[in-house]
Amino acid sequence: MAKVSPHALKGVGYVISTISVILLAVVSWKSASQDPMLASCLLGGAATSIAGMCCRWASYAVEKRRRNRHGI
């Protein structure tokens, strides 16, 4: 079995979560698009969820770079 770094595994997990959010939004769009407030909430919720996952992934990348620089 090939070794997978924890950093790469976290990245793959965030990509899978992002795809999941997009798929759930697509499924919900038909009914949400009939009400502007629901559509706004759906789009806002999906966007903030994806942005949050990107921020968490970026924080792991920064931590990894710091550890590599300091030899930790």
Tab-separated table of C-alpha atoms in Angstrom:
chain	number	residue	atom	x	y	z
A	1	MET	CA	0.000	0.000	0.000
A	2	ALA	CA	1.381	3.408	-0.969
A	3	LYS	CA	2.046	5.952	1.763
A	4	VAL	CA	-0.249	8.958	1.664
A	5	SER	CA	0.718	12.078	3.562
A	6	PRO	CA	-1.789	13.409	6.096
A	7	HIS	CA	-1.627	16.759	4.273
A	8	ALA	CA	-2.657	15.191	0.954
A	9	LEU	CA	-5.389	13.182	2.658
A	10	LYS	CA	-6.809	16.348	4.244
A	11	GLY	CA	-6.798	18.032	0.839
A	12	VAL	CA	-8.656	15.123	-0.751
A	13	GLY	CA	-11.175	15.186	2.093
A	14	TYR	CA	-11.873	18.866	1.545
A	15	VAL	CA	-12.294	18.339	-2.197
A	16	ILE	CA	-14.778	15.530	-1.531
A	17	SER	CA	-16.667	17.735	0.936
A	18	THR	CA	-16.788	20.564	-1.610
A	19	ILE	CA	-18.196	18.237	-4.266
A	20	SER	CA	-20.760	17.015	-1.733
A	21	VAL	CA	-21.912	20.582	-1.001
A	22	ILE	CA	-22.232	21.313	-4.730
A	23	LEU	CA	-24.243	18.140	-5.361
A	24	LEU	CA	-26.594	18.871	-2.472
A	25	ALA	CA	-27.087	22.432	-3.733
A	26	VAL	CA	-27.882	21.173	-7.242
A	27	VAL	CA	-30.505	18.777	-5.879
A	28	SER	CA	-32.075	21.543	-3.751
A	29	TRP	CA	-32.002	24.232	-6.445
A	30	LYS	CA	-35.305	23.310	-8.138
A	31	SER	CA	-37.468	24.109	-5.124
A	32	ALA	CA	-35.226	26.851	-3.700
A	33	SER	CA	-35.155	28.782	-6.984
A	34	GLN	CA	-38.893	29.456	-6.681
A	35	ASP	CA	-38.330	31.718	-3.648
A	36	PRO	CA	-35.615	34.408	-3.805
A	37	MET	CA	-34.929	34.145	-0.063
A	38	LEU	CA	-34.482	30.362	-0.209
A	39	ALA	CA	-32.296	30.671	-3.296
A	40	SER	CA	-30.130	33.274	-1.537
A	41	CYS	CA	-29.806	31.083	1.542
A	42	LEU	CA	-28.939	28.030	-0.534
A	43	LEU	CA	-26.277	29.838	-2.559
A	44	GLY	CA	-24.924	31.664	0.496
A	45	GLY	CA	-24.797	28.484	2.544
A	46	ALA	CA	-23.036	26.520	-0.176
A	47	ALA	CA	-20.562	29.346	-0.822
A	48	THR	CA	-19.712	29.856	2.853
A	49	SER	CA	-19.338	26.119	3.408
A	50	ILE	CA	-16.897	25.846	0.510
A	51	ALA	CA	-15.038	28.993	1.618
A	52	GLY	CA	-14.718	27.561	5.131
A	53	MET	CA	-13.265	24.315	3.798
A	54	CYS	CA	-10.784	26.279	1.672
A	55	CYS	CA	-9.717	28.302	4.727
A	56	ARG	CA	-9.198	25.170	6.803
A	57	TRP	CA	-7.164	23.532	4.039
A	58	ALA	CA	-5.079	26.709	3.669
A	59	SER	CA	-4.424	26.743	7.430
A	60	TYR	CA	-3.104	23.171	7.245
A	61	ALA	CA	-0.855	24.169	4.337
A	62	VAL	CA	0.527	27.124	6.318
A	63	GLU	CA	1.140	24.902	9.365
A	64	LYS	CA	2.961	22.364	7.209
A	65	ARG	CA	5.204	25.048	5.697
A	66	ARG	CA	6.014	26.424	9.167
A	67	ARG	CA	6.873	22.967	10.499
A	68	ASN	CA	9.070	22.272	7.486
A	69	ARG	CA	10.886	25.602	7.922
A	70	HIS	CA	11.513	24.995	11.630
A	71	GLY	CA	12.325	21.306	11.212
A	72	ILE	CA	9.483	20.173	13.486
